């Protein structure tokens, strides 16, 4: 058996109840076959065995009291996966589906994504099975304070710098930062996605969605094409989805669909982002409110229709993992979709991604395409260290350059390993090489 096959067998034996982590790890390992088969130093150094094992996993109890005075208990996690090239960096997710497998898959992906940005940040991820939906601001605050009461001893501006993810936006980062500051008695850049008056960076809110569109734009521009006149399908209606839609629209595209976990909106004349922002960012309502506000938009319940059923040139899945399956991929290609860019982490199943690539659809994996968020988080860390604030234009222009750089790195790595246009392979290989070099240089750690 090859080195990679041995690692996969061992991984399956050790982590039988972690399907999402196995899915993410196997995809990366498959891409690395060409690299490790060419060069025996990786096997000699036991590099892959070390890479797939987190440096540290922290799991903890999060007790909090609801508004009725009832004691509730959730489970908190922080997986500190790799600090080979910098402090652990990666978001916190608050969603009832959160478990160790999901946090490990996200932390593992984060290693390569962070490496691709070219910035000095390692990989980590955390979260809890707490559901902020339907909770009052006070309940969310009490939860966040309790979560940070444990987490604060494991993080720090040079150790581990968490950020937002699903269910963690500006409100939650505020409560988490307030509690950290109180416990640590220090005002330091320990979280990113902070509010502008207390250490946040301009463009952080927009970064993931804008970055996704910048990467696809670079690809289109290379062949003399652009977003102008393109029809776009987007899933989700959260942070990533909203700002991907905003940038795509700004570049002349029409966004036809958005979704939440209850249903899908199709709006032939183009989604109205002011309405979406009001519903999702201000009122925290469901997408049904969109159909009430726009009588020509069609709302379909999630169990009756899919966001991927309508025609589009470009699909940007930006909700959650495994939300675009093989059937969806078939619908997309049948309806003329030519490019898929992952705004979410691993939203496309492995079979769907392989099918899309086999049909000639250009596919950008999340670890490359959604790296803009963490890239601007690293720029927020740099501004915090220097006690400076850069302008929107300055951060946006750095973001764009980083996304263009990632596109070209992945493109060149794919060519070097004989699969031009395979950005899954390209991103995995380019992300791996830098981390592997650091691990080799630093000895058996
Ligand atoms: P938000 O919480 O802001 O939005 C998530 C969106 O996805 C919501 O519309 C939500 O609908 C929908 N969604 C979540 N879970 C499900 C589900 N199980 N089924 C259907 N729809 C679902 O999160 P973000 O926009 O921040 O994150 C979206 C994705 O992007 C995630 O995969 C995240 O890891 C990834 N990502 C985020 C980054 C960031 O900077 N925020 C950076 C890089 C990646 P509902 O409200 O009904 O739950």
Short mmCIF file of C-alpha atoms in Angstrom, two decimals, residues 23 42 54 81 133 137 143 146 161 172 178-179 182 211 214 226 232 235 249 253 265 268 288 353 359 403 420 432 435:
data_model
loop_
_atom_site.label_atom_id
_atom_site.label_comp_id
_atom_site.label_asym_id
_atom_site.label_seq_id
_atom_site.Cartn_x
_atom_site.Cartn_y
_atom_site.Cartn_z
CA UNK A 23 -14.30 13.44 4.18
CA UNK A 42 7.65 13.33 3.84
CA UNK A 54 -4.64 17.92 15.99
CA UNK A 81 -4.92 21.79 14.78
CA UNK A 133 -31.66 31.39 16.91
CA UNK A 137 -29.71 39.14 23.46
CA UNK A 143 -23.84 31.95 26.91
CA UNK A 146 -19.71 31.36 30.06
CA UNK A 161 -7.05 34.03 17.74
CA UNK A 172 -21.37 37.42 19.65
CA UNK A 178 -15.87 41.83 26.60
CA UNK A 179 -15.55 38.75 28.78
CA UNK A 182 -12.34 41.33 31.82
CA UNK A 211 -12.91 37.61 -1.71
CA UNK A 214 -12.55 38.44 -6.56
CA UNK A 226 -16.34 39.09 -16.52
CA UNK A 232 -25.73 33.84 -10.14
CA UNK A 235 -27.20 29.60 -1.15
CA UNK A 249 -24.08 42.72 -8.28
CA UNK A 253 -24.25 40.22 -12.38
CA UNK A 265 -36.06 32.62 -2.64
CA UNK A 268 -36.05 36.65 -11.57
CA UNK A 288 -40.48 34.14 4.14
CA UNK A 353 -17.39 18.05 -6.92
CA UNK A 359 -18.40 17.91 -16.81
CA UNK A 403 -7.26 36.38 -3.60
CA UNK A 420 -4.23 22.08 -15.11
CA UNK A 432 0.34 21.79 2.08
CA UNK A 435 3.07 23.91 6.18
#
